[in-house]
Coordinates of C-alpha atoms in Angstrom, one line a residue:
X1 CA -85.1 6.3 37.6
X2 CA -81.6 5.0 37.7
X3 CA -80.5 2.7 34.9
X4 CA -78.0 -0.2 34.9
X5 CA -76.2 0.2 31.6
X6 CA -74.9 -3.1 30.2
X7 CA -72.5 -3.1 27.3
X8 CA -75.5 -3.7 25.0
X9 CA -77.5 -0.8 26.4
X10 CA -74.5 1.5 26.3
X11 CA -74.1 0.5 22.6
X12 CA -77.7 1.4 22.0
X13 CA -77.3 4.8 23.6
X14 CA -74.7 5.6 21.1
X15 CA -76.2 3.9 18.0
X16 CA -77.4 6.1 15.1
X17 CA -81.0 4.9 15.7
X18 CA -81.2 6.6 19.0
X19 CA -78.7 9.4 18.5
X20 CA -80.4 12.5 17.1
X21 CA -78.3 13.9 14.3
X22 CA -79.3 17.1 12.5
X23 CA -78.5 18.1 9.0
X24 CA -77.5 14.6 8.0
X25 CA -79.0 15.0 4.6
X26 CA -76.6 17.9 3.9
X27 CA -73.6 15.6 4.3
X28 CA -72.6 12.5 2.6
X29 CA -70.2 9.7 3.4
X30 CA -67.5 11.2 1.3
X31 CA -67.4 14.5 3.2
X32 CA -64.0 16.1 3.6
X33 CA -64.9 17.7 6.9
X34 CA -62.4 16.2 9.4
X35 CA -63.6 14.2 12.4
X36 CA -62.2 15.5 15.7
X37 CA -61.3 13.6 18.8
X38 CA -60.2 15.9 21.6
X39 CA -58.7 14.0 24.6
X40 CA -58.0 15.9 27.8
X41 CA -56.3 14.5 30.9
X42 CA -56.5 16.2 34.3
X43 CA -54.2 17.2 37.1
X44 CA -51.0 15.7 35.6
X45 CA -47.4 16.8 35.6
X46 CA -45.8 18.2 32.5
X47 CA -43.1 15.6 32.4
X48 CA -45.3 12.6 33.1
X49 CA -45.8 11.3 29.5
X50 CA -43.0 9.9 27.4
X51 CA -43.1 12.5 24.6
X52 CA -42.5 15.2 27.2
X53 CA -39.7 13.5 29.1
X54 CA -40.7 10.7 31.5
X55 CA -38.8 7.4 31.5
X56 CA -40.7 6.2 34.6
X57 CA -44.2 6.1 33.1
X58 CA -44.8 4.1 29.9
X59 CA -47.1 5.9 27.4
X60 CA -46.7 4.1 24.1
X61 CA -50.0 5.3 22.7
X62 CA -49.0 8.9 23.2
X63 CA -45.6 8.2 21.9
X64 CA -47.2 6.9 18.7
X65 CA -49.5 9.9 18.5
X66 CA -46.5 12.3 18.8
X67 CA -44.4 10.3 16.3
X68 CA -47.2 10.7 13.8
X69 CA -48.0 14.3 14.5
X70 CA -46.9 17.5 16.1
X71 CA -45.7 18.1 19.7
X72 CA -46.2 21.7 21.0
X73 CA -43.7 22.6 23.8
X74 CA -44.8 26.2 24.4
X75 CA -48.5 25.5 24.9
X76 CA -50.5 26.8 27.9
X77 CA -53.7 26.4 29.8
X78 CA -55.5 29.7 30.2
X79 CA -56.1 29.0 33.9
X80 CA -54.4 26.8 36.6
X81 CA -57.7 25.0 37.6
X82 CA -60.3 23.0 35.8
X83 CA -63.5 25.0 35.1
X84 CA -62.0 28.2 33.7
X85 CA -59.5 26.2 31.6
X86 CA -62.2 23.9 30.2
X87 CA -64.6 26.8 29.6
X88 CA -61.9 28.7 27.6
X89 CA -61.2 25.5 25.5
X90 CA -64.9 25.1 24.6
X91 CA -65.7 28.8 24.0
X92 CA -62.3 30.0 22.6
X93 CA -62.3 32.9 25.0
X94 CA -60.2 34.0 28.0
X95 CA -61.9 33.0 31.3
X96 CA -62.3 36.5 32.4
X97 CA -64.3 37.3 29.3
X98 CA -66.9 34.6 30.0
X99 CA -66.9 35.0 33.8
X100 CA -65.8 31.4 34.3
X101 CA -62.9 32.4 36.5
X102 CA -62.9 29.7 39.2
X103 CA -64.0 26.1 39.7
X104 CA -67.8 25.7 39.3
X105 CA -69.8 24.7 42.3
X106 CA -73.5 23.9 42.5
X107 CA -74.3 27.5 43.5
X108 CA -72.7 28.9 40.4
X109 CA -74.4 29.6 37.0
X110 CA -71.8 27.8 35.0
X111 CA -71.4 27.8 31.2
X112 CA -74.5 28.8 29.2
X113 CA -75.4 29.4 25.6
X114 CA -74.6 33.1 26.1
X115 CA -71.1 32.1 25.0
X116 CA -71.6 29.5 22.2
X117 CA -69.2 26.6 22.4
X118 CA -67.3 24.9 19.6
X119 CA -69.7 21.9 20.0
X120 CA -72.7 24.1 19.3
X121 CA -71.0 25.6 16.2
X122 CA -70.0 22.2 14.9
X123 CA -73.4 20.7 15.6
X124 CA -75.0 23.5 13.6
X125 CA -72.6 22.6 10.8
X126 CA -73.8 19.0 10.7
X127 CA -71.4 17.4 13.1
X128 CA -72.4 14.7 15.6
X129 CA -71.3 15.9 19.0
X130 CA -70.6 14.0 22.2
X131 CA -68.8 14.7 25.5
X132 CA -67.7 11.6 27.4
X133 CA -66.1 12.0 30.9
X134 CA -65.7 15.2 32.9
X135 CA -67.8 18.3 32.4
X136 CA -67.3 20.5 35.5
X137 CA -68.9 23.5 33.9
X138 CA -72.3 23.6 35.6
X139 CA -74.9 21.5 37.3
X140 CA -78.2 23.1 36.0
X141 CA -80.1 22.2 32.9
X142 CA -79.0 25.5 31.3
X143 CA -75.4 24.8 32.0
X144 CA -75.4 21.2 31.0
X145 CA -73.4 19.7 28.1
X146 CA -76.7 19.1 26.2
X147 CA -77.6 22.8 26.5
X148 CA -74.1 23.7 25.2
X149 CA -74.0 21.9 21.9
X150 CA -73.3 18.2 22.9
X151 CA -76.1 16.0 21.6
X152 CA -74.9 13.2 23.8
X153 CA -73.3 13.4 27.3
X154 CA -72.1 10.4 29.2
X155 CA -69.9 11.3 32.2
X156 CA -69.9 13.3 35.4
X157 CA -70.4 17.0 36.3
X158 CA -68.3 17.3 39.5
X159 CA -64.6 17.9 39.8
X160 CA -63.9 14.1 40.2
X161 CA -65.4 10.7 40.9
X162 CA -64.4 7.4 42.4
X163 CA -62.9 5.3 39.6
X164 CA -65.0 2.3 40.7
X165 CA -68.1 3.4 42.5
X166 CA -68.4 6.5 40.3
X167 CA -69.7 8.5 43.2
X168 CA -68.4 12.0 44.0
X169 CA -66.6 13.1 47.1
X170 CA -70.0 13.8 48.7
X171 CA -70.8 10.1 48.2
X172 CA -73.7 10.8 45.8
X173 CA -74.0 9.3 42.3
X174 CA -71.8 10.9 39.8
X175 CA -72.5 9.5 36.4
X176 CA -75.1 10.8 33.9
X177 CA -76.4 9.9 30.5
X178 CA -77.6 13.2 29.3
X179 CA -79.8 14.5 32.2
X180 CA -80.3 11.1 33.8
X181 CA -78.3 9.6 36.6
X182 CA -77.0 6.2 35.6
X183 CA -75.2 3.3 37.2
X184 CA -72.5 1.6 35.1
X185 CA -70.1 -1.1 36.3
X186 CA -66.4 -0.8 35.6
X187 CA -63.3 1.3 35.9
X188 CA -64.0 4.9 34.9
X189 CA -61.1 5.1 32.4
X190 CA -62.3 2.0 30.7
X191 CA -66.0 2.8 30.5
X192 CA -65.3 6.2 29.1
X193 CA -63.1 4.7 26.5
X194 CA -65.7 2.0 25.6
X195 CA -68.3 4.7 25.1
X196 CA -65.9 6.7 23.0
X197 CA -65.1 3.8 20.7
X198 CA -68.8 2.9 20.4
X199 CA -69.5 6.5 19.4
X200 CA -66.7 6.4 16.7
X201 CA -67.9 3.1 15.4
X202 CA -71.5 4.3 15.0
X203 CA -70.6 7.6 13.4
X204 CA -68.4 6.6 10.5
X205 CA -70.4 8.2 7.7
X206 CA -70.7 11.7 9.0
X207 CA -68.2 14.0 10.7
X208 CA -68.1 14.0 14.4
X209 CA -66.7 16.0 17.3
X210 CA -65.9 13.8 20.3
X211 CA -64.6 15.2 23.6
X212 CA -63.0 12.4 25.7
X213 CA -62.3 14.1 29.0
X214 CA -60.9 11.5 31.4
X215 CA -60.9 11.9 35.2
X216 CA -57.3 10.5 35.1
X217 CA -55.2 11.5 36.8
X218 CA -57.4 13.1 39.5
X219 CA -57.7 11.9 43.1
X220 CA -58.7 9.4 44.3
X221 CA -55.8 7.6 42.4
X222 CA -57.2 4.1 42.3
X223 CA -55.2 1.6 40.4
X224 CA -56.9 -0.5 37.7
X225 CA -57.8 -4.1 38.5
X226 CA -58.8 -3.5 42.1
X227 CA -62.6 -3.0 42.2
X228 CA -62.7 -3.4 46.0
X229 CA -60.7 -0.1 46.4
X230 CA -63.7 2.1 47.1
X231 CA -62.7 5.3 48.8
X232 CA -64.2 7.4 51.5
X233 CA -63.8 11.2 51.3
X234 CA -61.0 11.1 53.8
X235 CA -59.1 8.7 51.6
X236 CA -59.2 10.6 48.4
X237 CA -55.9 12.3 48.8
X238 CA -54.1 9.2 50.2
X239 CA -52.2 8.0 47.1
X240 CA -48.6 7.2 46.1
X241 CA -46.6 8.0 43.1
X242 CA -47.0 4.4 42.0
X243 CA -50.8 4.7 42.2
X244 CA -50.4 7.7 39.9
X245 CA -48.1 5.9 37.5
X246 CA -50.6 3.0 37.0
X247 CA -53.5 5.3 36.6
X248 CA -51.7 7.2 33.8
X249 CA -50.5 4.1 32.1
X250 CA -54.0 2.7 32.0
X251 CA -55.3 5.9 30.4
X252 CA -52.6 5.6 27.8
X253 CA -53.6 2.0 27.1
X254 CA -57.2 3.1 26.6
X255 CA -56.2 6.0 24.3
X256 CA -54.5 3.2 22.3
X257 CA -58.0 1.6 21.9
X258 CA -59.4 4.9 20.5
X259 CA -56.6 5.1 18.0
X260 CA -57.1 1.4 17.0
X261 CA -60.9 2.1 16.5
X262 CA -60.1 4.9 14.1
X263 CA -57.7 2.6 12.2
X264 CA -60.3 -0.2 12.2
X265 CA -63.0 2.1 10.8
X266 CA -60.6 3.6 8.3
X267 CA -61.1 7.1 9.8
X268 CA -57.5 7.9 10.8
X269 CA -56.6 9.8 7.7
X270 CA -59.4 12.3 8.1
X271 CA -59.4 12.6 11.9
X272 CA -57.7 15.3 14.0
X273 CA -56.7 13.7 17.3
X274 CA -55.6 16.0 20.1
X275 CA -54.2 15.2 23.5
X276 CA -53.6 17.8 26.2
X277 CA -54.2 18.6 29.9
X278 CA -56.5 21.2 31.4
X279 CA -53.7 22.3 33.7
X280 CA -50.9 20.8 35.8
X281 CA -51.4 19.0 39.1
X282 CA -49.5 18.7 42.4
X283 CA -48.3 16.3 45.1
X284 CA -47.3 13.1 43.2
X285 CA -46.8 14.6 39.8
X286 CA -43.6 15.5 38.0
X287 CA -43.4 19.1 36.7
X288 CA -40.1 18.5 35.1
X289 CA -38.1 21.7 34.9
X290 CA -41.0 23.9 35.9
X291 CA -41.8 25.3 39.4
X292 CA -44.8 25.5 41.6
X293 CA -48.0 23.7 40.4
X294 CA -51.7 23.5 40.5
X295 CA -53.7 26.7 41.2
X296 CA -50.7 29.0 40.4
X297 CA -49.7 31.0 37.3
X298 CA -46.1 29.8 37.5
X299 CA -45.0 27.5 34.7
X300 CA -45.7 24.4 36.9
X301 CA -49.4 25.4 36.9
X302 CA -50.1 26.4 33.4
X303 CA -47.5 25.0 30.9
X304 CA -49.1 21.8 29.5
X305 CA -48.3 19.3 26.8
X306 CA -50.1 19.3 23.5
X307 CA -50.0 16.7 20.8
X308 CA -51.9 17.0 17.5
X309 CA -52.1 14.3 14.9
X310 CA -53.8 15.2 11.6
X311 CA -52.4 13.2 8.6
X312 CA -53.8 15.8 6.1
X313 CA -51.0 18.2 7.4
X314 CA -48.4 15.7 6.4
X315 CA -46.3 16.4 9.5
X316 CA -44.8 13.6 11.5
X317 CA -42.6 13.7 14.6
X318 CA -42.5 17.5 14.5
X319 CA -41.8 19.8 17.5
X320 CA -43.5 23.2 17.3
X321 CA -42.1 25.8 19.7
X322 CA -44.4 28.6 18.8
X323 CA -46.3 30.3 21.7
X324 CA -49.8 28.9 21.9
X325 CA -52.8 28.5 24.3
X326 CA -55.8 26.2 24.5
X327 CA -58.2 28.8 22.9
X328 CA -56.1 28.3 19.8
X329 CA -57.5 24.8 19.5
X330 CA -61.0 26.2 19.4
X331 CA -60.1 28.5 16.5
X332 CA -58.0 25.9 14.7
X333 CA -60.7 23.2 14.8
X334 CA -63.5 25.4 13.7
X335 CA -61.4 26.6 10.8
X336 CA -60.4 23.1 9.8
X337 CA -64.0 22.1 9.8
X338 CA -64.9 25.0 7.5
X339 CA -66.9 26.8 10.2
X340 CA -66.5 30.5 10.7
X341 CA -65.1 31.0 14.3
X342 CA -67.1 34.1 14.8
X343 CA -66.2 37.3 16.6
X344 CA -64.6 37.6 20.0
X345 CA -62.5 34.5 20.0
X346 CA -59.0 34.8 21.5
X347 CA -57.3 32.1 19.6
X348 CA -55.4 31.7 16.3
X349 CA -55.1 29.0 13.7
X350 CA -52.3 26.6 14.7
X351 CA -52.4 25.1 11.3
X352 CA -51.5 28.4 9.6
X353 CA -47.8 29.1 8.8
X354 CA -48.4 32.8 9.4
X355 CA -48.5 32.8 13.2
X356 CA -47.5 36.1 14.9
X357 CA -44.4 35.1 16.8
X358 CA -44.6 38.4 18.7
X359 CA -48.0 37.6 20.2
X360 CA -48.6 38.0 23.9
X361 CA -50.6 35.7 26.2
X362 CA -52.2 36.8 29.4
X363 CA -53.5 35.3 32.7
X364 CA -55.4 36.6 35.7
X365 CA -56.1 34.3 38.7
X366 CA -57.6 34.8 42.2
X367 CA -57.6 32.0 44.7
X368 CA -57.9 31.8 48.5
X369 CA -57.2 35.5 49.0
X370 CA -54.2 35.4 46.6
X371 CA -54.0 37.4 43.4
X372 CA -51.8 36.5 40.4
X373 CA -51.5 37.8 36.9
X374 CA -49.0 37.2 34.2
X375 CA -48.0 37.9 30.6
X376 CA -45.8 35.8 28.2
X377 CA -44.2 37.3 25.1
X378 CA -41.4 35.6 23.3
X379 CA -38.9 34.3 25.8
X380 CA -40.1 36.7 28.5
X381 CA -42.6 36.1 31.2
X382 CA -43.7 38.7 33.7
X383 CA -45.7 37.5 36.7
X384 CA -47.2 39.5 39.6
X385 CA -47.8 37.3 42.6
X386 CA -49.6 39.1 45.5
X387 CA -48.3 42.4 44.4
X388 CA -44.7 41.4 43.7
X389 CA -43.6 41.5 40.0
X390 CA -40.9 39.3 38.6
X391 CA -39.4 39.0 35.1
X392 CA -38.0 35.7 33.8
X393 CA -36.2 34.6 30.7
X394 CA -38.0 31.3 30.2
X395 CA -35.6 30.2 27.4
X396 CA -32.7 30.2 29.9
X397 CA -34.6 29.9 33.1
X398 CA -37.8 27.7 32.6
X399 CA -38.0 27.1 36.3
X400 CA -38.5 30.8 37.0
X401 CA -35.7 31.0 39.6
X402 CA -33.9 34.2 38.7
X403 CA -35.9 37.5 38.6
X404 CA -34.3 39.8 36.0
X405 CA -36.6 42.8 36.5
X406 CA -33.7 44.8 37.9
X407 CA -31.5 44.0 34.9
X408 CA -34.1 44.7 32.2
X409 CA -36.4 47.4 33.6
X410 CA -37.6 48.5 30.2
X411 CA -38.8 44.9 29.3
X412 CA -40.4 44.6 32.7
X413 CA -42.2 48.0 32.4
X414 CA -43.3 47.2 28.8
X415 CA -44.8 43.8 29.8
X416 CA -46.5 45.3 32.9
X417 CA -48.1 48.0 30.7
X418 CA -49.3 45.3 28.3
X419 CA -50.8 43.3 31.1
X420 CA -52.6 46.4 32.5
X421 CA -54.0 47.2 29.1
X422 CA -55.3 43.7 28.7
X423 CA -56.9 43.8 32.1
X424 CA -58.7 47.0 31.2
X425 CA -59.9 45.6 27.9
X426 CA -61.3 42.5 29.7
X427 CA -63.3 44.7 32.0
X428 CA -65.1 46.5 29.1

């Protein structure tokens, strides 16, 4: 049965009385385990938030977050589309390891407990866990957020929804509270934020892990304040740059509410707040100095912003240029929470000073008959696009315009061998 969730009922869904928390007796209000708020935006351009270069779009909340934390400028998504990138973030493993190598459809198995998520590990350690917003990692009960460690899920399972009707592109209801379809009035960015702030407010005495995965800035790019703008499927891609600007600015405004809630509840000092994208977008976005975009392994597809604020680190307005990837967040957050990451994870602890600056990152991507693979090590990136290999010095050429393979054949060959070795290891 569908439910109409008023603000009061939505509050009840996230109240401690109805929210099952395990191991509460093992933790007290003075616990030093950090709270975690992981915010992920979707389908955006690298240079479309102020800490990463834009002057056109105003993002004061993200400016504040960066000024009070660390900005990572060599951070990557492990895939150029949603499902594999999100799966890697939650499992801490390369997509090819888990088999989540393309966007999940209703005929796919999706993410299951075969690969335990960070949410499951934190829940078992006494954390309250919730995912609000986009899932896109499966449609079955076995591949639901609830089956993968999130005690509460309020959001949608498809790749996107209408910001006002909350229906998917097939014009079916998109919103769920746990396993139940629900109807909620309001702009999607706002209702997700309201749910997030209610969750924070009602879980002040025990550590929590909150994933706030906005549908901003995915199509259909509907501006806030215009509830009559309900889109048909044929209109989902008909948006302007100004539509995009207003969608992003509203998201930033709502992120500000999350930060204010943490302040109000006196949780800021012991809360890790993270902002990133799952990958870059295309069309109306601004990639900055990077080339190509969505669904490619060029920098315009996989280089994404990362901002982390954690007052316990005592780092403010810092830029970190070390090579990193989203599985590092999984490893870092588990370590910060005092939870053993376990075997098989592909990340490292970003809070450690002893990061291997010589590490290599790898990608493999197949899409619409095209095959791409890539490796990044230091300033060098080697990418194979449909059988053609190219070597780039990203420090001098971040736009990947000048192939230097002919000039540095030994570097090219070395990186190609590393990539081949990684591909062999992933198949075993």
